[in-house]
CSV table of C-alpha atoms and ligand atoms in Angstrom, one decimal:
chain,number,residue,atom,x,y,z
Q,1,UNK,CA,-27.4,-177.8,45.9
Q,2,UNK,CA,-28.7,-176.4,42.4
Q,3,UNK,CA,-31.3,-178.5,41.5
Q,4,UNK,CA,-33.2,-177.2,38.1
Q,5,UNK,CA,-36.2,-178.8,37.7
Q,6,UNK,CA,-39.1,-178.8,40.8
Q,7,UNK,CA,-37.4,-178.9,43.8
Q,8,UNK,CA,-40.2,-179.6,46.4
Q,9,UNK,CA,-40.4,-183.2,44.1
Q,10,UNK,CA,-36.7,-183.9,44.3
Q,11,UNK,CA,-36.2,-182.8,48.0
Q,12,UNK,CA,-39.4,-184.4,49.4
Q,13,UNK,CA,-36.7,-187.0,51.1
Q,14,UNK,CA,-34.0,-184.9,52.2
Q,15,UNK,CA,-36.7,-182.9,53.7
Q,16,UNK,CA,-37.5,-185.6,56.5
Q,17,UNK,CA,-33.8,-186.3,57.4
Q,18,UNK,CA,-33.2,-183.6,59.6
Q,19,UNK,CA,-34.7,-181.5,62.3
Q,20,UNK,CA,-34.6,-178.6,63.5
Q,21,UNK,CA,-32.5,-179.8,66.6
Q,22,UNK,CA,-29.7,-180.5,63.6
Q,23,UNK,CA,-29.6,-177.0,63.6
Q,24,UNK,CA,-26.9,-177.4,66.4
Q,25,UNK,CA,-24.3,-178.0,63.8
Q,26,UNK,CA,-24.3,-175.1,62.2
Q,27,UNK,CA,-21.9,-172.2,63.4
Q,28,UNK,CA,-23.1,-168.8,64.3
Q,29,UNK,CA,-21.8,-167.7,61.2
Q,30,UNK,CA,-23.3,-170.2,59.4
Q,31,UNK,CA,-26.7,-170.1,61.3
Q,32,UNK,CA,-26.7,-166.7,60.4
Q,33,UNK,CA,-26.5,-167.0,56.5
Q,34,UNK,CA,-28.2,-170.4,56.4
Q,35,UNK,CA,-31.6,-169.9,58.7
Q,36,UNK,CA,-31.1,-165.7,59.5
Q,37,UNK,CA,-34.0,-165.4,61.4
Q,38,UNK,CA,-33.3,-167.8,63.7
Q,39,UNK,CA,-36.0,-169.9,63.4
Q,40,UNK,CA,-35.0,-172.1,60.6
Q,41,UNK,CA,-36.5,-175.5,60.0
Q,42,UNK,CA,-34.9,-178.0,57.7
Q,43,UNK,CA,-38.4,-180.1,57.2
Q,44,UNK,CA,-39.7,-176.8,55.2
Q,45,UNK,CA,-36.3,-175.4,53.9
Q,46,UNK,CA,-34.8,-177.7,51.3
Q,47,UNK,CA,-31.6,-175.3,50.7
Q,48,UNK,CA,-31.0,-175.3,55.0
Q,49,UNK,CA,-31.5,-179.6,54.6
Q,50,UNK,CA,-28.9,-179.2,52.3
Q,51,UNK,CA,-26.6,-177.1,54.6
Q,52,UNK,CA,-26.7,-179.9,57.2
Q,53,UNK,CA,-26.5,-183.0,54.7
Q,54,UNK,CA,-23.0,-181.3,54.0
Q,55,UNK,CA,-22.5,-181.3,57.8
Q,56,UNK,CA,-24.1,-184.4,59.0
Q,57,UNK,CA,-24.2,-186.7,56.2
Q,58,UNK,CA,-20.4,-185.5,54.3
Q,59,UNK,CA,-19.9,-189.0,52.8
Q,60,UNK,CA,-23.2,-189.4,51.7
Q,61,UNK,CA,-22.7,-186.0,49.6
Q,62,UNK,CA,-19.5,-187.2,48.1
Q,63,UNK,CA,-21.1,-190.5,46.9
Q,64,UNK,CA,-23.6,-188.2,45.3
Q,65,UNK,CA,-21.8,-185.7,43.8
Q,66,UNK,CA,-19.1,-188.3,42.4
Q,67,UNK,CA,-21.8,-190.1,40.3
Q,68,UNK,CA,-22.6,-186.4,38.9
Q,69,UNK,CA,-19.5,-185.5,36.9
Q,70,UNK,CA,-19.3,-182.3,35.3
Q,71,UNK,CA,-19.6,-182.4,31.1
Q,72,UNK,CA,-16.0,-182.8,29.3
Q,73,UNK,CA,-17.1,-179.9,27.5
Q,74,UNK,CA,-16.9,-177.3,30.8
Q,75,UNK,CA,-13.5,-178.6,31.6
Q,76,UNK,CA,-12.3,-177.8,28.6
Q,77,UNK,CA,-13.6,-174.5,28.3
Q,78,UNK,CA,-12.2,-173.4,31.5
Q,79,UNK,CA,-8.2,-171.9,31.5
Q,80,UNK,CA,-5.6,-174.9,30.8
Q,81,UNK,CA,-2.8,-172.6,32.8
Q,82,UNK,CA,-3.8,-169.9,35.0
Q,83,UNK,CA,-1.6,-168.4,37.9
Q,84,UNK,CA,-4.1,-168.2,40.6
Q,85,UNK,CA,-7.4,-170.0,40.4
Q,86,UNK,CA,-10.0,-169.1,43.5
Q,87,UNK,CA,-12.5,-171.5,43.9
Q,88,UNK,CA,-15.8,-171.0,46.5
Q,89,UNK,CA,-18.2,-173.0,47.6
Q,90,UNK,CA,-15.4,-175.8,46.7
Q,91,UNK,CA,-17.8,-178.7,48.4
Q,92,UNK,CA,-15.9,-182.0,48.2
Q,93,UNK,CA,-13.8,-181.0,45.7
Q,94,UNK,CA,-15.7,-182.0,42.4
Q,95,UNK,CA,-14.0,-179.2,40.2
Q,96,UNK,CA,-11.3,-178.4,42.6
Q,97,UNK,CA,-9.3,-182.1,42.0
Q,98,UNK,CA,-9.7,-180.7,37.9
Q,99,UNK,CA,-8.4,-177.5,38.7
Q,100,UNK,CA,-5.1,-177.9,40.9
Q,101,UNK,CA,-2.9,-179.1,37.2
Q,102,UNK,CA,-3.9,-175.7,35.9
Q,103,UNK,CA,-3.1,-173.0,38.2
Q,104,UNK,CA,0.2,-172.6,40.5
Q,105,UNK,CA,-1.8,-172.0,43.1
Q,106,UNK,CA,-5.8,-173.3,43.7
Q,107,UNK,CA,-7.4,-171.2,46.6
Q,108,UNK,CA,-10.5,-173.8,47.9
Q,109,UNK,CA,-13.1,-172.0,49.7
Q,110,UNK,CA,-15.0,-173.7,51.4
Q,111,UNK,CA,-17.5,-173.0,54.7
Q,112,UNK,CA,-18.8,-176.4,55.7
Q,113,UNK,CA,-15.7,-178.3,57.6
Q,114,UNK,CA,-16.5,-181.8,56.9
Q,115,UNK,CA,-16.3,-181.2,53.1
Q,116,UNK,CA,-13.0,-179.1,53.9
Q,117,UNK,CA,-11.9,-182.5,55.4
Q,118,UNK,CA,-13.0,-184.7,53.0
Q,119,UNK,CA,-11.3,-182.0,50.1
Q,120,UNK,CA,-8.0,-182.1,51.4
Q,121,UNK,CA,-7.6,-186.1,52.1
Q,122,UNK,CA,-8.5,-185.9,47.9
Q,123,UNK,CA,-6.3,-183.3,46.9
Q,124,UNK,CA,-3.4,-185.2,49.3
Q,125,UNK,CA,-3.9,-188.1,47.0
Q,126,UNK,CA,-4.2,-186.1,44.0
Q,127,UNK,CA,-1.3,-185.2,41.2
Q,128,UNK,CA,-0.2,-180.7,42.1
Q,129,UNK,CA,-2.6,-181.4,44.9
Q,130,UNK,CA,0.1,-179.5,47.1
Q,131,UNK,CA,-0.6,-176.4,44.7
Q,132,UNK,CA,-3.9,-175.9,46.2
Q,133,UNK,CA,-5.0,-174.2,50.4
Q,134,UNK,CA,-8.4,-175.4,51.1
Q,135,UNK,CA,-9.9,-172.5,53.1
Q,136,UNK,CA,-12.9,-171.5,55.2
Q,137,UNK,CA,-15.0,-169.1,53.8
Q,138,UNK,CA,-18.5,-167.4,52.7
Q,139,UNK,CA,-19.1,-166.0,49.0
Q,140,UNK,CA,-20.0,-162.6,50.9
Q,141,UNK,CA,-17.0,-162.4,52.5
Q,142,UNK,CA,-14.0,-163.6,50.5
Q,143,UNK,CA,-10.4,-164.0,52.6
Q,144,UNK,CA,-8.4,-163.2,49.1
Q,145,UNK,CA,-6.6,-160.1,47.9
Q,146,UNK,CA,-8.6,-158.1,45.1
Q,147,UNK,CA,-7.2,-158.0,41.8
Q,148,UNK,CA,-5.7,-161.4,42.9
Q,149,UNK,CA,-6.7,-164.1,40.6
Q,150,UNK,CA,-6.9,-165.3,37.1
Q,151,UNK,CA,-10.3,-167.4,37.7
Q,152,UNK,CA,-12.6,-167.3,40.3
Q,153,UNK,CA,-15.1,-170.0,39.8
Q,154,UNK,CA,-18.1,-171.2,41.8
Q,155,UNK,CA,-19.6,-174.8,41.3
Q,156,UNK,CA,-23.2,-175.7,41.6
Q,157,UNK,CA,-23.3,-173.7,44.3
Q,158,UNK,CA,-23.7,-169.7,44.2
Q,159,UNK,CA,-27.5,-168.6,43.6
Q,160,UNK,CA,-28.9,-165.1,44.3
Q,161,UNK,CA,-29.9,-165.6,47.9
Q,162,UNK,CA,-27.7,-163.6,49.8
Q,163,UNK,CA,-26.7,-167.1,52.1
Q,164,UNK,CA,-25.2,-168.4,49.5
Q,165,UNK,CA,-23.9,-165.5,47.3
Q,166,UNK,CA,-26.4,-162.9,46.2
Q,167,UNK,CA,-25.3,-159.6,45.4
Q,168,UNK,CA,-22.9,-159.6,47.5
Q,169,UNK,CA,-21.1,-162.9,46.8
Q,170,UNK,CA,-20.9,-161.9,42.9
Q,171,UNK,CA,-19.8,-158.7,43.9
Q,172,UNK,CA,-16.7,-160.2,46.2
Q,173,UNK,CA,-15.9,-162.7,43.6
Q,174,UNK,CA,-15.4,-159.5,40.9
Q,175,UNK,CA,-13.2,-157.9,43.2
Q,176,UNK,CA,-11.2,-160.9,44.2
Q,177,UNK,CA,-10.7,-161.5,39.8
Q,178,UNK,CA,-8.0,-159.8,38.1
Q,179,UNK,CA,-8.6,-157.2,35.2
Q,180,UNK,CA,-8.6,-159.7,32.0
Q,181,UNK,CA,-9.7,-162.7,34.2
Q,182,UNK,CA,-13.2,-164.4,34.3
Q,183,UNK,CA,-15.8,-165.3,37.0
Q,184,UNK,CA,-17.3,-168.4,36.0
Q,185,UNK,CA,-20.6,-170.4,37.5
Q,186,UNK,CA,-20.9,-173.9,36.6
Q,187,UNK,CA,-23.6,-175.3,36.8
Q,188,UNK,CA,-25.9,-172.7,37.2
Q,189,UNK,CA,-29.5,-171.5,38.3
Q,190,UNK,CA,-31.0,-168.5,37.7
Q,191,UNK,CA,-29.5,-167.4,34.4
Q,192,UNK,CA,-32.1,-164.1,34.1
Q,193,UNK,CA,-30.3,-162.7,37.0
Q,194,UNK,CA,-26.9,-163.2,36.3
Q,195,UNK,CA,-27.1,-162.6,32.3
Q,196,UNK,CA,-28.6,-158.9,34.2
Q,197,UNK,CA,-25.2,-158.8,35.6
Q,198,UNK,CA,-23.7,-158.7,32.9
Q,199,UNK,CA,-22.7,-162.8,32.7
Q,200,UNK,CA,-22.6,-164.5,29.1
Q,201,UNK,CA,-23.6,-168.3,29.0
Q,202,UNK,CA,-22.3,-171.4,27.1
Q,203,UNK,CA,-23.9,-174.7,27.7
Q,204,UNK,CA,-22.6,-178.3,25.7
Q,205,UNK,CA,-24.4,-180.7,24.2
Q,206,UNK,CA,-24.6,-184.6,24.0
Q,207,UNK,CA,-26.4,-187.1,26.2
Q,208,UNK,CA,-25.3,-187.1,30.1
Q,209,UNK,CA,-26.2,-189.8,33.0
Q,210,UNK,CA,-25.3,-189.8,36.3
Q,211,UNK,CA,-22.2,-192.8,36.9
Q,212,UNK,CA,-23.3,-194.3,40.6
Q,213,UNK,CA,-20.7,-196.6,41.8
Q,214,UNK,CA,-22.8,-199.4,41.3
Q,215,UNK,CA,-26.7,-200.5,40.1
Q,216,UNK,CA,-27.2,-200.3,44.1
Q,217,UNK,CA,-26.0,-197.6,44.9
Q,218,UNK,CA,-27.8,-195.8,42.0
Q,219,UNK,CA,-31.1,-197.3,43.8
Q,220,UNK,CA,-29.8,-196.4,47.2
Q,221,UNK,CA,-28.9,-192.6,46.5
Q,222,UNK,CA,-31.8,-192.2,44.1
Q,223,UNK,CA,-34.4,-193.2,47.2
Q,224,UNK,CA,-32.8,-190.3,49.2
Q,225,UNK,CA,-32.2,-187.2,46.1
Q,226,UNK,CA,-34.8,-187.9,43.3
Q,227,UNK,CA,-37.3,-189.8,45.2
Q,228,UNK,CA,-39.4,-189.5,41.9
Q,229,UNK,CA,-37.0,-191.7,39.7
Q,230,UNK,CA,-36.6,-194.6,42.3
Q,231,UNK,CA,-38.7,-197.0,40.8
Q,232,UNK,CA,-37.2,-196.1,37.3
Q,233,UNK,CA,-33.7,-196.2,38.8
Q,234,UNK,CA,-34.6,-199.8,40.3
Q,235,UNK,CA,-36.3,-201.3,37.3
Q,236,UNK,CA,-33.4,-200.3,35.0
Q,237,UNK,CA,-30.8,-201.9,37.5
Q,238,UNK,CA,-28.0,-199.9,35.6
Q,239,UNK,CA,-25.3,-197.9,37.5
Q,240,UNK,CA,-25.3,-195.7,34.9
Q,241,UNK,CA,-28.3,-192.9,34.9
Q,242,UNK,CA,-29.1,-190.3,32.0
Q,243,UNK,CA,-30.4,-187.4,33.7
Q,244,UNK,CA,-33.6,-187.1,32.0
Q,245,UNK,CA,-34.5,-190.2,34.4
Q,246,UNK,CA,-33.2,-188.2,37.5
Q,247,UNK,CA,-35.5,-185.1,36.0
Q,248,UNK,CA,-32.6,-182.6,36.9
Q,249,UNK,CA,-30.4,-180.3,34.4
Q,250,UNK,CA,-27.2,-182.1,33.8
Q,251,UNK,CA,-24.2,-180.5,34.4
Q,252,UNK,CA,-22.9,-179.0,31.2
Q,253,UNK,CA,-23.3,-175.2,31.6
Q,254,UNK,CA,-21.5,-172.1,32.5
Q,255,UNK,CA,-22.2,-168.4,33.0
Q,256,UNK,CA,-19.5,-166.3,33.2
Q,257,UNK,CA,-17.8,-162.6,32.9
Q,258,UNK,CA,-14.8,-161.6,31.8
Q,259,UNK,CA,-13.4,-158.8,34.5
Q,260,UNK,CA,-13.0,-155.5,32.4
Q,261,UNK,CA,-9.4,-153.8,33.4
T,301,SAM,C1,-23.9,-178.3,46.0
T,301,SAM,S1,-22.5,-178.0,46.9
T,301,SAM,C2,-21.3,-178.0,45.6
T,301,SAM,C3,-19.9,-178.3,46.0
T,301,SAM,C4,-18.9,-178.4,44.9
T,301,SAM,N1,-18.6,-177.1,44.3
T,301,SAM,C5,-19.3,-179.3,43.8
T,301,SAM,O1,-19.6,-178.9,42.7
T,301,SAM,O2,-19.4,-180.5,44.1
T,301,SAM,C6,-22.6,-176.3,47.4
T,301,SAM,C7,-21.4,-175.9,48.2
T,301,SAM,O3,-21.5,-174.5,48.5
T,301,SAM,C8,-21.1,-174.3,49.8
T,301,SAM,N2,-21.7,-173.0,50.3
T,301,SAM,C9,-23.0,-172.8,50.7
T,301,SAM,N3,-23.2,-171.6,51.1
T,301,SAM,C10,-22.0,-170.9,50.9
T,301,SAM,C11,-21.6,-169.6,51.1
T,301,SAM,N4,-22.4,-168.7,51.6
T,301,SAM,N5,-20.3,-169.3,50.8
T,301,SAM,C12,-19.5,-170.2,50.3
T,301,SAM,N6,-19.8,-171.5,50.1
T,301,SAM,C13,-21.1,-171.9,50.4
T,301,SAM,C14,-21.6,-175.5,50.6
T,301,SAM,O4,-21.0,-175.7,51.8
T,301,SAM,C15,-21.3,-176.6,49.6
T,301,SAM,O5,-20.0,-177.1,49.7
């Protein structure tokens, strides 16, 4: 999870959920990208908390990431009609459920299984929802053609760490784009490295809150990811939550390349 502002503040909660007996979850290949060394420990390692939230916790992640709806203004700017759209790190489904009316055929990436479940009960219930495979798979290790797709797209989840895309996840998404297509990050972190790899950026404007399901749910999920905001959360007994209260980016950015021929 990409998480902009100071992390060790926002995580502090997430970062006494698990243990390092949680670690069982994982699968070697997972292990092996998400704590390499083997002795990973999610109480210190906010990103491996993460991991197993996604594994553990699947529903919890969905409520979460369904209150933190991506700006009108990246769905627009992302192709209306492509042929083949290859989306990794595809989560629950966030963009995906966007992105199946404008491709004839959605590739979903996606390593965690539980979020793989979760994705494909959505896209069953969701309009072209048939156009779309969701599919197991790492950013460093894409199981697509090169050459083979208009947009290749990673949502708030490809950074530089080589778990969870690094050189060689930007390098496998490039191959797997077309010549004329475009590899786009939504949502991103760590724009200094990627505008040195040759990535543009466009960003949109206008206030953003996060939409919880309920004034209770905003309390409930604000005690577990932005611990710091709680009491503000609580005391404004809204469901609805700008993001300047949450003390996170909002989700209204892309960086992205256009795949030279
Ligand atoms: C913060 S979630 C974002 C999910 C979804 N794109 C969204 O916007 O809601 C990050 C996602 O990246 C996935 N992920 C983590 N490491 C990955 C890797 N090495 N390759 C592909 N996906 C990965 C996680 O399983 C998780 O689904």
């Amino acid at each position: 999870m990409i998480r902009a502002e100071d992390p060790a503040r926002l995580g502090r909660e997430l970062l006494s959920r698990y243990s390092a007996a949680d670690l069982a979850v994982l699968t070697p290949d997972e292990a092996g990208r998400f704590a390499p060394h083997g002795d990973g420990d999610p109480r210190a390692d906010i990103t491996l908390a993460w991991e197993l939230l996604y594994r553990l916790e699947p529903e919890l992640y969905d409520r979460l990431v369904s209150a933190e709806r991506l700006h009108p203004g990246v769905l627009g700017w992302l192709p209306r009609h492509a042929g083949r759209i290859v989306e990794v790190g595809a989560g629950a489904g966030r963009l995906t459920v966007e992105l199946v009316g404008r491709g004839r055929e959605v590739v979903a990436i996606e390593p965690a299984m539980p979020l793989r479940q979760i994705l494909a009960r959505k896209l069953g219930a969701t309009d072209h929802g048939d156009r779309a495979q969701v599919i197991h798979g790492f950013f460093d290790a894409l199981p697509v053609a090169s050459g083979s797709a208009d947009l290749v797209v990673a949502c708030s989840a490809f950074t530089p760490a080589p778990g969870h895309g690094g050189e060689a996840g930007l390098s496998e998404m490039e191959r797997v784009c077309r010549p004329g297509g475009c590899v786009a990050i939504v949502w991103p972190n760590n724009l200094d490295w990627l505008a040195a790899h040759g990535y543009g950026y466009v960003c949109f404007a206008g206030p953003m809150a996060a939409e919880f399901a309920s004034p209770q749910e905003a309390v409930e999920l604000a005690r577990i990811f932005y611990p710091g905001s709680a009491a503000e959360v609580r005391r404004r007994g809204r469901r609805r939550v700008p993001y300047e209260v949450l003390g996170i980016n909002p989700p209204r950015d892309i960086a992205f390349k256009m795949v030279g021929p």
